[in-house]
Short mmCIF file of C-alpha atoms in Angstrom, two decimals:
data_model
loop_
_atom_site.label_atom_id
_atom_site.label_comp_id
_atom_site.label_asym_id
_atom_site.label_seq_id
_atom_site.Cartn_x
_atom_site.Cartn_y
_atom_site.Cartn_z
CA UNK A 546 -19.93 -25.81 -2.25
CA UNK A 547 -21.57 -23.54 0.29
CA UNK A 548 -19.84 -20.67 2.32
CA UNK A 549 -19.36 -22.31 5.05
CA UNK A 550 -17.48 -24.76 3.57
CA UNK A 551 -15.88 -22.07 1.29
CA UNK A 552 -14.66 -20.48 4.70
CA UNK A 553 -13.46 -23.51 6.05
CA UNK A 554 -11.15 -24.14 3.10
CA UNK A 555 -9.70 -20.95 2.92
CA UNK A 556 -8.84 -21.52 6.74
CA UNK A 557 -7.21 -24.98 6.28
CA UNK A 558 -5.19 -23.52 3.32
CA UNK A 559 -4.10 -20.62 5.40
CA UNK A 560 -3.48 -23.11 8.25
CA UNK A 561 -0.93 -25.42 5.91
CA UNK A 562 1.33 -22.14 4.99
CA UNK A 563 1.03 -21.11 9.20
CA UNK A 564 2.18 -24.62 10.07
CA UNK A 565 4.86 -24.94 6.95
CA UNK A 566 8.58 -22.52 6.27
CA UNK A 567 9.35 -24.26 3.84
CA UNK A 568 5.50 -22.97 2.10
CA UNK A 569 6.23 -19.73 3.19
CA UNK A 570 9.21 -19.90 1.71
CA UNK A 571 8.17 -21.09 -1.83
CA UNK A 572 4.67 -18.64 -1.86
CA UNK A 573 7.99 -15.51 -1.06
CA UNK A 574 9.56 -16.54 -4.11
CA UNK A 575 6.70 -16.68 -5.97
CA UNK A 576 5.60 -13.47 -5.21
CA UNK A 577 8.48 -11.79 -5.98
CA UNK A 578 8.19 -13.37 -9.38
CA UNK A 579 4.58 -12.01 -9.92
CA UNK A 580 5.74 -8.19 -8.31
CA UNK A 581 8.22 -8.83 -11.17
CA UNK A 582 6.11 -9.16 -13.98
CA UNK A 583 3.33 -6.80 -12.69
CA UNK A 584 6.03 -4.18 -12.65
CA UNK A 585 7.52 -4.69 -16.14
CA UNK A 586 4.02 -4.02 -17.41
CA UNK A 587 3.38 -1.42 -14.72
CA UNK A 588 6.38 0.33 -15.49
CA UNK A 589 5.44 0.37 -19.40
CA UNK A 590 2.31 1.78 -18.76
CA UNK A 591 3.60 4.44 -16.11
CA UNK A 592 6.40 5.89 -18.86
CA UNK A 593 4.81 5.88 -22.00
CA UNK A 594 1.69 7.92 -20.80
CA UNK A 595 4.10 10.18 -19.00
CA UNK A 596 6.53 10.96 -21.88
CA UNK A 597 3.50 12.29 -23.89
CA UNK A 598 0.87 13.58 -21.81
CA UNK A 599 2.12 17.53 -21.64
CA UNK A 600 2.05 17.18 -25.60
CA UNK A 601 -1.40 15.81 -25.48
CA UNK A 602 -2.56 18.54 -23.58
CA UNK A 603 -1.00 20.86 -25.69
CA UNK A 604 -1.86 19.68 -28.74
CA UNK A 605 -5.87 19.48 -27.52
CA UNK A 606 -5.69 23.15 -25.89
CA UNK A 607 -3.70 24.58 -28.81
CA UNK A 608 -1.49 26.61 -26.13
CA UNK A 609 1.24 25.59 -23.87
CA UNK A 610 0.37 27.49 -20.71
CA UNK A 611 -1.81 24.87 -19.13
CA UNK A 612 1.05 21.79 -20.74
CA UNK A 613 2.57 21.31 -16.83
CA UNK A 614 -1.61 20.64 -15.60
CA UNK A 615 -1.35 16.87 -16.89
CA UNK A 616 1.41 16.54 -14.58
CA UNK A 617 -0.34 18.00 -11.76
CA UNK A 618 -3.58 16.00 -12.22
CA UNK A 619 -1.30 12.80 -12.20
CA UNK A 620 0.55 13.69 -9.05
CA UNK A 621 -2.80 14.01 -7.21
CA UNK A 622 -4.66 10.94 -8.70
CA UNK A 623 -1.26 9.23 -7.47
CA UNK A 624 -1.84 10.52 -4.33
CA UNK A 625 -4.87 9.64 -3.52
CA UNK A 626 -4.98 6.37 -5.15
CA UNK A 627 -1.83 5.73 -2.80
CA UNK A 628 -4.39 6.06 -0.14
CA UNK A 629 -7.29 4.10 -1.42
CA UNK A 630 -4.58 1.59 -2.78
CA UNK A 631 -3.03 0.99 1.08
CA UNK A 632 -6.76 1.21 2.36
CA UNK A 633 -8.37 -2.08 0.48
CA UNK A 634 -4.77 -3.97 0.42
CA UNK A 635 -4.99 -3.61 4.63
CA UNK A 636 -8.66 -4.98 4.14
CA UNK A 637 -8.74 -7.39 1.45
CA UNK A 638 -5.01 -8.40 0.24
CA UNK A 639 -2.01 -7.16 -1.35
CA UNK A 640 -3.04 -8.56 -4.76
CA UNK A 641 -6.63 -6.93 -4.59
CA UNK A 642 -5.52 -3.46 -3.37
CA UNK A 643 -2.93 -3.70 -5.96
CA UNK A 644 -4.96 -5.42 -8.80
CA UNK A 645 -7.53 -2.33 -8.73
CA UNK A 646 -5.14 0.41 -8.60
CA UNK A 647 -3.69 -1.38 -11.25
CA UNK A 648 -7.11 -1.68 -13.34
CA UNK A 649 -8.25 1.86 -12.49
CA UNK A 650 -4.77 3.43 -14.30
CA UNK A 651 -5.63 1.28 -17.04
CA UNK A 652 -9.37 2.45 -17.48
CA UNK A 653 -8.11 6.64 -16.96
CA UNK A 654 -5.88 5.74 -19.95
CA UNK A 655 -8.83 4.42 -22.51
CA UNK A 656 -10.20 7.49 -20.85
CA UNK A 657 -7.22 10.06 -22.36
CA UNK A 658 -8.01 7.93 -25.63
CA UNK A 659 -11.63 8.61 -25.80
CA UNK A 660 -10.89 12.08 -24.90
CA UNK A 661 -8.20 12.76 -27.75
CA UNK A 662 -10.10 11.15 -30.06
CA UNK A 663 -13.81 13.51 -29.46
CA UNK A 664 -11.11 16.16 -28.38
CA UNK A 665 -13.38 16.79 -24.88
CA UNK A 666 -11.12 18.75 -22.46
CA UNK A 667 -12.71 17.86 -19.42
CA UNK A 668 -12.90 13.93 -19.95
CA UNK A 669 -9.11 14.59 -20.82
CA UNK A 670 -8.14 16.22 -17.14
CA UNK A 671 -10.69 13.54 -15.50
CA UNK A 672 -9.08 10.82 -17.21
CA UNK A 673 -5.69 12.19 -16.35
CA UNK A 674 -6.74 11.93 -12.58
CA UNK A 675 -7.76 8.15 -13.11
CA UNK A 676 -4.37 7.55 -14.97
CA UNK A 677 -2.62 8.66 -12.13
CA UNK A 678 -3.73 5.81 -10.29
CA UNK A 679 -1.44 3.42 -12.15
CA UNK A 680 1.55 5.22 -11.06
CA UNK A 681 0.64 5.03 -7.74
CA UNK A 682 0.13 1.20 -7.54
CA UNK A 683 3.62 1.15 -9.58
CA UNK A 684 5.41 2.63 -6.49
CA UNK A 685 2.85 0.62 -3.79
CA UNK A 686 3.93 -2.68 -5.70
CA UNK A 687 7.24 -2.69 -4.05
CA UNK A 688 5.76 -3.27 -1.05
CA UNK A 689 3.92 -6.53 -1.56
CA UNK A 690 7.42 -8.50 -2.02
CA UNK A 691 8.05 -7.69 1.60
CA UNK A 692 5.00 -9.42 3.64
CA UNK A 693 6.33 -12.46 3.91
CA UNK A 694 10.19 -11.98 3.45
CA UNK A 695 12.55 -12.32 6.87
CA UNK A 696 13.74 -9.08 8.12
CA UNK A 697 17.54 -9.48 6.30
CA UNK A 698 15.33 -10.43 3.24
CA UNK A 699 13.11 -7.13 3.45
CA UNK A 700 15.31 -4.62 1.61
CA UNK A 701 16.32 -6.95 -1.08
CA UNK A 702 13.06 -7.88 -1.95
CA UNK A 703 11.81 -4.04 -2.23
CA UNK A 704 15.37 -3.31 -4.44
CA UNK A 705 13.85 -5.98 -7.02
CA UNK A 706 10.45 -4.70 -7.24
CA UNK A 707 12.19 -1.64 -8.25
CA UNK A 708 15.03 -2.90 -10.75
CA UNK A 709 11.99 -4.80 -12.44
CA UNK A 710 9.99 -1.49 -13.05
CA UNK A 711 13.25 -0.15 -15.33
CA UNK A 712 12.49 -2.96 -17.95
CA UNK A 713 9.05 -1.37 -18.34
CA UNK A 714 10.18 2.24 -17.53
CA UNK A 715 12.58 2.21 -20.21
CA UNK A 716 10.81 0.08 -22.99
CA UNK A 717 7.49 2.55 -22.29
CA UNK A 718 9.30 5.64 -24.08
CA UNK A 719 10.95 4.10 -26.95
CA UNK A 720 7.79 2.47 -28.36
CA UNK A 721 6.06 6.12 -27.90
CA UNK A 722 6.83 6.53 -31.91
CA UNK A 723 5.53 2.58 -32.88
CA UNK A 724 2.71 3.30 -30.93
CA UNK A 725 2.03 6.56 -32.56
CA UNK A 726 2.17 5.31 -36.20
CA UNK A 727 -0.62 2.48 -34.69
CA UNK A 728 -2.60 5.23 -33.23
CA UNK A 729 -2.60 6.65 -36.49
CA UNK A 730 -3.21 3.34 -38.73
CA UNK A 731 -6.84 2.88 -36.67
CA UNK A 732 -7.78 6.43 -37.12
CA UNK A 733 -7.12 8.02 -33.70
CA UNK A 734 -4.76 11.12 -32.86
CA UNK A 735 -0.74 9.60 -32.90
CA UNK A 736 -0.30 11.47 -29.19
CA UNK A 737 -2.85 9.13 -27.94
CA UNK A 738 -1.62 6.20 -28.75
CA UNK A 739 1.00 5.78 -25.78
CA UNK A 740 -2.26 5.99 -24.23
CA UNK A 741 -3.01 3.02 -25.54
CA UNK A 742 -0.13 1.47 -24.53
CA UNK A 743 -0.40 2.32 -20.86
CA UNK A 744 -4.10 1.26 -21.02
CA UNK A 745 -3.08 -2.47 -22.04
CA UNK A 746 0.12 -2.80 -20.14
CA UNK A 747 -1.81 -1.06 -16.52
CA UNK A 748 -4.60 -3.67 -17.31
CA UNK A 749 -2.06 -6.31 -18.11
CA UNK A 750 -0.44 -6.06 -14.15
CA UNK A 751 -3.35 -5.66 -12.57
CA UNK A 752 -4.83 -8.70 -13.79
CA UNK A 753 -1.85 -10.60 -13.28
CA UNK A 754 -2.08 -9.72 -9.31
CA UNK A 755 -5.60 -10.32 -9.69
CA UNK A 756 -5.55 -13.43 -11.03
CA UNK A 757 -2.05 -15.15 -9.83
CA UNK A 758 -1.71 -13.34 -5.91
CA UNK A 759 -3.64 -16.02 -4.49
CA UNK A 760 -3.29 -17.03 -1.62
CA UNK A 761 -2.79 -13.78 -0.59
CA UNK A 762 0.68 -13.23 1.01
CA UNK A 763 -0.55 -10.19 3.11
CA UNK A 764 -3.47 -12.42 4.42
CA UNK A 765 -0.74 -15.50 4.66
CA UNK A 766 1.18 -12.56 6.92
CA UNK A 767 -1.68 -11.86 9.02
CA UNK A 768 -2.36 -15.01 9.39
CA UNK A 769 1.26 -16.46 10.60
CA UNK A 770 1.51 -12.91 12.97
CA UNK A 771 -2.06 -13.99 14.68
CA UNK A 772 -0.76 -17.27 15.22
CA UNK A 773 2.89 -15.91 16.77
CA UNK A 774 0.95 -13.87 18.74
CA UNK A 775 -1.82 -16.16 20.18
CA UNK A 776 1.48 -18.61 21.16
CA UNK A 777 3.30 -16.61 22.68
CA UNK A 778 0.21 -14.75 24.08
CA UNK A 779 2.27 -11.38 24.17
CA UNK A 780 1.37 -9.08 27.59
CA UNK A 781 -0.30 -5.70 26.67
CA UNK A 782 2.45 -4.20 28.46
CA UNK A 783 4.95 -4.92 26.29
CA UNK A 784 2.57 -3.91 23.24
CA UNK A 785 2.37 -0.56 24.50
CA UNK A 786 6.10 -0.20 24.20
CA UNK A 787 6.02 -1.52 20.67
CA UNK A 788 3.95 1.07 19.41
CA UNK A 789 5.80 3.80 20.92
CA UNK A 790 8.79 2.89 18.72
CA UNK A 791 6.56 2.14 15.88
CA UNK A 792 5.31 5.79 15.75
CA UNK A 793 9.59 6.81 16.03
CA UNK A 794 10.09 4.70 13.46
CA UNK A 795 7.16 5.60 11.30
CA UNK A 796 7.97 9.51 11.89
CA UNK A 797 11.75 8.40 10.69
CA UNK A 798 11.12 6.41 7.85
CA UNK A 799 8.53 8.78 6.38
CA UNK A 800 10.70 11.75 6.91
CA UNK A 801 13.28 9.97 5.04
CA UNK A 802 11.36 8.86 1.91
CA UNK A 803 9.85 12.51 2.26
CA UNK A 804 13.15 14.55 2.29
CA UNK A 805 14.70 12.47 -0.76
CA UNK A 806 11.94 12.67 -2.94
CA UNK A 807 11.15 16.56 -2.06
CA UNK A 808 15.52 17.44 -2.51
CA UNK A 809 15.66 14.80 -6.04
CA UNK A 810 12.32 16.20 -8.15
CA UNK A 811 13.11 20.10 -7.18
CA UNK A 812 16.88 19.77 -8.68
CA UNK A 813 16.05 17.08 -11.16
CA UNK A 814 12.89 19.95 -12.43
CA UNK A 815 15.14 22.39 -13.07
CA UNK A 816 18.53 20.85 -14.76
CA UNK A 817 16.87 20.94 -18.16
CA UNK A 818 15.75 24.88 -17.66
CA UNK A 819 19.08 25.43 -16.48
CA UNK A 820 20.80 23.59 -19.28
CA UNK A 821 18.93 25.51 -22.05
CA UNK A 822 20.33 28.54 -21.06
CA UNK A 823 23.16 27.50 -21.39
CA UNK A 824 22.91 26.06 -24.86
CA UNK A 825 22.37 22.90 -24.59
CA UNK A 826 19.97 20.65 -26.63
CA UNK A 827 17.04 18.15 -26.22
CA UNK A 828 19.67 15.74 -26.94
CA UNK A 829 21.73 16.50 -24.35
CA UNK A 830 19.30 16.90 -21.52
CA UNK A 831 17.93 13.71 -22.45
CA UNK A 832 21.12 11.99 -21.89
CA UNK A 833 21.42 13.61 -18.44
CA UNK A 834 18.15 12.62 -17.49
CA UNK A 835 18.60 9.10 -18.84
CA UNK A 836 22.06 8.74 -16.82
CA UNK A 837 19.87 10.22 -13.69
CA UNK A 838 16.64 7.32 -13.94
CA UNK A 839 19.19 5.04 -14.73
CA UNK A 840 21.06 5.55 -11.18
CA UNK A 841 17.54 6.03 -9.55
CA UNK A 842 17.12 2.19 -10.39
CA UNK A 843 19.28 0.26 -12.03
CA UNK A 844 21.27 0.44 -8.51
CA UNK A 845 18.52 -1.36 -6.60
CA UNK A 846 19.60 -5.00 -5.90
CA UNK A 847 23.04 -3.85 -4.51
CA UNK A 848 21.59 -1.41 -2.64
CA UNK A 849 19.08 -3.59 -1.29
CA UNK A 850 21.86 -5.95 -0.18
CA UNK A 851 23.66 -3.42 1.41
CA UNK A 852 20.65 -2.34 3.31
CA UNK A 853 20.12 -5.69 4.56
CA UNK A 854 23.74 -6.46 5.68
CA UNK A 855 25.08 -3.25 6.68
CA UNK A 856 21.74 -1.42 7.97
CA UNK A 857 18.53 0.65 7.25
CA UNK A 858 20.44 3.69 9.38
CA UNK A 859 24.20 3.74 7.50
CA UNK A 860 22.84 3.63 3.86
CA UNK A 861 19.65 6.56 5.25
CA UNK A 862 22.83 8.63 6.56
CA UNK A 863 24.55 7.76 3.04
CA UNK A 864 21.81 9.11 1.01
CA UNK A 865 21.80 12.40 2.67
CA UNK A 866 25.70 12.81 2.34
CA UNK A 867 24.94 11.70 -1.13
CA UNK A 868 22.70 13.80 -2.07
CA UNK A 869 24.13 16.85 -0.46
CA UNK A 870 27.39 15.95 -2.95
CA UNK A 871 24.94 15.89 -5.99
CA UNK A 872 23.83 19.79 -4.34
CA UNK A 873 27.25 20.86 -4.13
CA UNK A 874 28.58 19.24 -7.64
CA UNK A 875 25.13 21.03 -9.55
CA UNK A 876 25.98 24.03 -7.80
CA UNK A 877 29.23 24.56 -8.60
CA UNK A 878 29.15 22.54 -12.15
CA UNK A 879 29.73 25.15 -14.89
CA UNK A 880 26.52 25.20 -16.82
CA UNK A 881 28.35 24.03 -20.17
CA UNK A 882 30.03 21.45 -18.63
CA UNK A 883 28.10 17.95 -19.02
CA UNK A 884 30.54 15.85 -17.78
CA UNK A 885 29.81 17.23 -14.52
CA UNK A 886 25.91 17.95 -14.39
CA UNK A 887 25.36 14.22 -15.16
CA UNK A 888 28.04 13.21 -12.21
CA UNK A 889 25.67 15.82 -10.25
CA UNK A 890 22.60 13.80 -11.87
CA UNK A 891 22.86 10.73 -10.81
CA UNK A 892 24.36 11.11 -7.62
CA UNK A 893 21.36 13.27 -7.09
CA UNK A 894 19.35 9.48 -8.72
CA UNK A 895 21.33 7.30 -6.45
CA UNK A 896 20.98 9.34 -2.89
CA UNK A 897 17.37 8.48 -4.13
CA UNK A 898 17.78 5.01 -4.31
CA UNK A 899 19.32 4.74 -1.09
CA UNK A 900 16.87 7.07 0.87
CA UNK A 901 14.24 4.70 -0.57
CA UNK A 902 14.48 1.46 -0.35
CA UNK A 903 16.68 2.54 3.19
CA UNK A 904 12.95 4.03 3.96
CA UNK A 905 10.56 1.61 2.81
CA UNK A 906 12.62 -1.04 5.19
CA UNK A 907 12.30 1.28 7.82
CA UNK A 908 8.69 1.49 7.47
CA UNK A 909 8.04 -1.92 7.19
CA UNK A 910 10.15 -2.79 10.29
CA UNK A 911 8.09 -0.34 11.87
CA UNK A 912 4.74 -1.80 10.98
CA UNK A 913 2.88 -4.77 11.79
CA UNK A 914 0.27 -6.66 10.29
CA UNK A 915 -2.73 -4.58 12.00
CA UNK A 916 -1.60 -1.60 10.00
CA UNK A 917 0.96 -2.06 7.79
CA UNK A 918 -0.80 -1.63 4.55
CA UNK A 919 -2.60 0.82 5.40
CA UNK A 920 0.32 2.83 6.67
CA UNK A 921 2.24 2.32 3.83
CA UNK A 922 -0.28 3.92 1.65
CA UNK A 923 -0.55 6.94 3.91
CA UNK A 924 3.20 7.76 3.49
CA UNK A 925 3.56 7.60 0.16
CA UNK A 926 0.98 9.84 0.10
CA UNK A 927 3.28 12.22 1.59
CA UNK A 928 5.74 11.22 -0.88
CA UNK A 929 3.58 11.88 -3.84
CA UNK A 930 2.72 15.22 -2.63
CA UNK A 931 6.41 16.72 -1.81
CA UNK A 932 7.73 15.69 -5.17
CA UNK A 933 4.66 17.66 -6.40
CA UNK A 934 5.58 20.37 -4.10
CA UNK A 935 9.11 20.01 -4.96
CA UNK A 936 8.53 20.75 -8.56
CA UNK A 937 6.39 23.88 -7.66
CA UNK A 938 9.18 25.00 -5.38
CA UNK A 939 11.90 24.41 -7.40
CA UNK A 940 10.65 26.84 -9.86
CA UNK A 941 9.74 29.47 -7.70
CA UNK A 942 13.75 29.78 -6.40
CA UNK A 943 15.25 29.74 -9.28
CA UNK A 944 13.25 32.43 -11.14
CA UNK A 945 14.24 34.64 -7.39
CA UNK A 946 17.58 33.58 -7.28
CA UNK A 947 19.30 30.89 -9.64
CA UNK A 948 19.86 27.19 -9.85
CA UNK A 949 23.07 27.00 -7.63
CA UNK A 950 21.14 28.41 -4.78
CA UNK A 951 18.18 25.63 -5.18
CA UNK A 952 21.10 22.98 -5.77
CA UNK A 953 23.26 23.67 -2.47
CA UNK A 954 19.37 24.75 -0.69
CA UNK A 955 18.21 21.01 -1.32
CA UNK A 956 21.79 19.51 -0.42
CA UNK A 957 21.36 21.42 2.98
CA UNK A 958 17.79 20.13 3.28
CA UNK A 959 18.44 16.80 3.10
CA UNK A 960 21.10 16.49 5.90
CA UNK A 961 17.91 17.01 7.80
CA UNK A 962 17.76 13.45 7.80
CA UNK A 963 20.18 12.83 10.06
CA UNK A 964 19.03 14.20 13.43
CA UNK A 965 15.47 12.52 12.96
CA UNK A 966 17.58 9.09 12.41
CA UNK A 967 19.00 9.49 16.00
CA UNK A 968 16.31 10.45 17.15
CA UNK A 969 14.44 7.70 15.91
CA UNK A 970 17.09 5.63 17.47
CA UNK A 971 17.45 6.54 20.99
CA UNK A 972 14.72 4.04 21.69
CA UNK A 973 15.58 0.01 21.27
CA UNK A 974 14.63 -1.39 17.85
CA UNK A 975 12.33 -3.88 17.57
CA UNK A 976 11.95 -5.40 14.20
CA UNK A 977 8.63 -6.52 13.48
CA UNK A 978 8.11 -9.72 11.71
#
């Protein structure tokens, strides 16, 4: 078959979902389905590297004052894999952008393995950089359940991208120790073989995108928006005042995702610090933190509902009151009481949730198909980098001052969110389709 007839194919196939709901429909539930299982994997790979990689480090270095650089190097590979991730999905599809993001996490992890095993530092921090890639796509993923879903469907369909990655997130950790005691059985370093793990599970997702994201339900988007738009053959006019909300909304829904993600990793950081000076064990603070990832996800389809039926606005206000309580509850939780620092936890995990998937809708509303990828990979660049920062930051004030002061300090900060809501809204919504 030759490329013009290649071409023309592709067109009439696009042109039978344009002309069809019902095929819309039907490719929107399969989607979701593959987001599904390319998070479960995603989410495996994404945990299992993370739980071990400060130990790797440690273990290759033989100190533990460089053990907080794998982190680092991850945070920035996510970031600017976010980028390159929202770049190629804007140009080429959801499923490609996705699918190589995907593929590149999985090739940094062989990378960590190679390095642990011919115990080469810098192929170890290069690798790391790679990895982070994977983590990034993980988070990016949500977004690909949204191109074709309604506007009351958008939320929902982001809340089950993320309750999907919690199957993978938790599995990833508890087969850290089987995956050791394989690592060790084919003669490589037991700390590498989460590694391992990751590299399989990252490769796993992305070829699944790769191979079962077709057609293309960002191009299928683009597509049906072209069409609306050549119908109804919209003035220029009235595009001019789209855009000027889109760049409200934009600021709005960035500033949310921003603020929640900066306020949750700086007191999240510092709860197990704070917690071993008061006494408490691994055991303990891994318990917290469980109870705290738990109510970062686990939450997602009701919230995602609620965001759909109630509003993107009431549940963005909600997470700020909610995670000012979490502030005020760590701040004024006696340090050996646990009861209490886990309440504070994961209220601190679901203001998250809300300020999340309450963003992402935001953003997406605020989008079209000319840029909607693409600005979706910009922001959560931002994101990436201010829960970086807010792990930096978080440190800083509590060796100054103390933990209560950082607690109540990132409950304040977040009610920030709720003059850039009104002003967002002071200008007449317009939903984008």
């Amino acid at each position: 078959m030759s490329y013009k007839q290649d071409k023309s194919a592709a067109i009439n196939k696009l042109q039978n979902y344009i002309d069809s709901p019902e095929k819309q429909e039907a490719l929107y539930r399969r989607t979701l389905v593959i987001v599904v299982l390319s998070q479960i994997f995603g989410g495996a790979g994404l945990a299992a590297g993370i739980t071990v990689g400060a130990l790797l480090a440690q273990d290759m270095l033989g100190t533990d004052s460089f053990s907080g650089v794998p982190t680092a190097l991850f945070t920035l590979g996510s970031a600017g894999a976010a980028l390159l991730v929202g770049r190629l999905s804007q140009r080429f599809g959801r499923g490609s952008g996705l699918a190589a993001g995907f593929l590149a996490g999985g090739i940094g992890a062989i990378g960590v393995v190679v390095s642990a095993i011919t115990n080469n530092i810098l192929l170890l921090f290069v690798s790391l950089l790679i990895y982070g890639s994977g983590g990034a796509t993980n988070l990016q993923a949500r977004y690909a359940g949204t191109d074709l879903a309604s506007p009351k469907q958008r939320a929902t369909a982001i809340s089950i991208a993320m309750v999907s990655t919690t199957f993978g997130a938790v599995a990833g950790p508890n087969l850290v120790d089987v995956m050791g005691r394989f690592a060790t059985k084919i003669g490589v370093p037991a700390l590498s073989g989460p590694f391992i793990l990751a590299a399989a599970t990252y490769i796993l997702a992305g070829l699944v995108l790769l191979v079962l994201m077709r057609p293309d339900p960002l191009i299928v988007a683009k597509a049906i928006a072209d069409e609306k738009r050549k119908n109804k053959n919209i003035l220029s006019e009235s595009n001019t005042n789209t855009l000027t909300f889109n760049k409200r909304g934009i600021i709005a829904a960035a500033t949310l995702m921003v603020l929640t993600q900066l306020v949750m990793v700086a007191i999240m950081t510092m709860t197990p610090v704070h917690m071993g000076e008061h006494g408490h064990g691994l055991r303990e603070v891994g318990m917290i933190i469980g109870f705290h990832v738990g109510a970062m996800y686990l939450p997602s389809l009701l919230t995602g509902i609620l965001v759909d039926k109630i509003g993107r606005t009431f549940m963005a206000i909600a997470a700020g009151v909610t995670l000012l309580s979490a502030g005020i509850l760590a701040a004024m939780a006696p340090g050996e009481s646990i009861i209490l620092l886990t309440l504070a936890l994961i209220l601190l995990g679901l203001g998250w949730n809300f300020g999340l998937i309450s963003g992402t809708a935001m953003l997406v509303d605020s989008t079209n198909h000319t840029n909607r990828a693409k600005m979706q990979g910009t922001v959560d660049v931002m994101v990436a980098l201010s829960g970086a920062s807010g792990g930096l930051l978080s440190g800083v004030i509590v060796a100054n001052s103390s933990y209560a002061t950082l607690s109540i300090a990132g409950g304040i900060l977040s009610l920030l969110l709720i003059p850039v809501l009104i002003w967002s809204s002071t200008m007449k919504i317009k939903v984008h389709a």
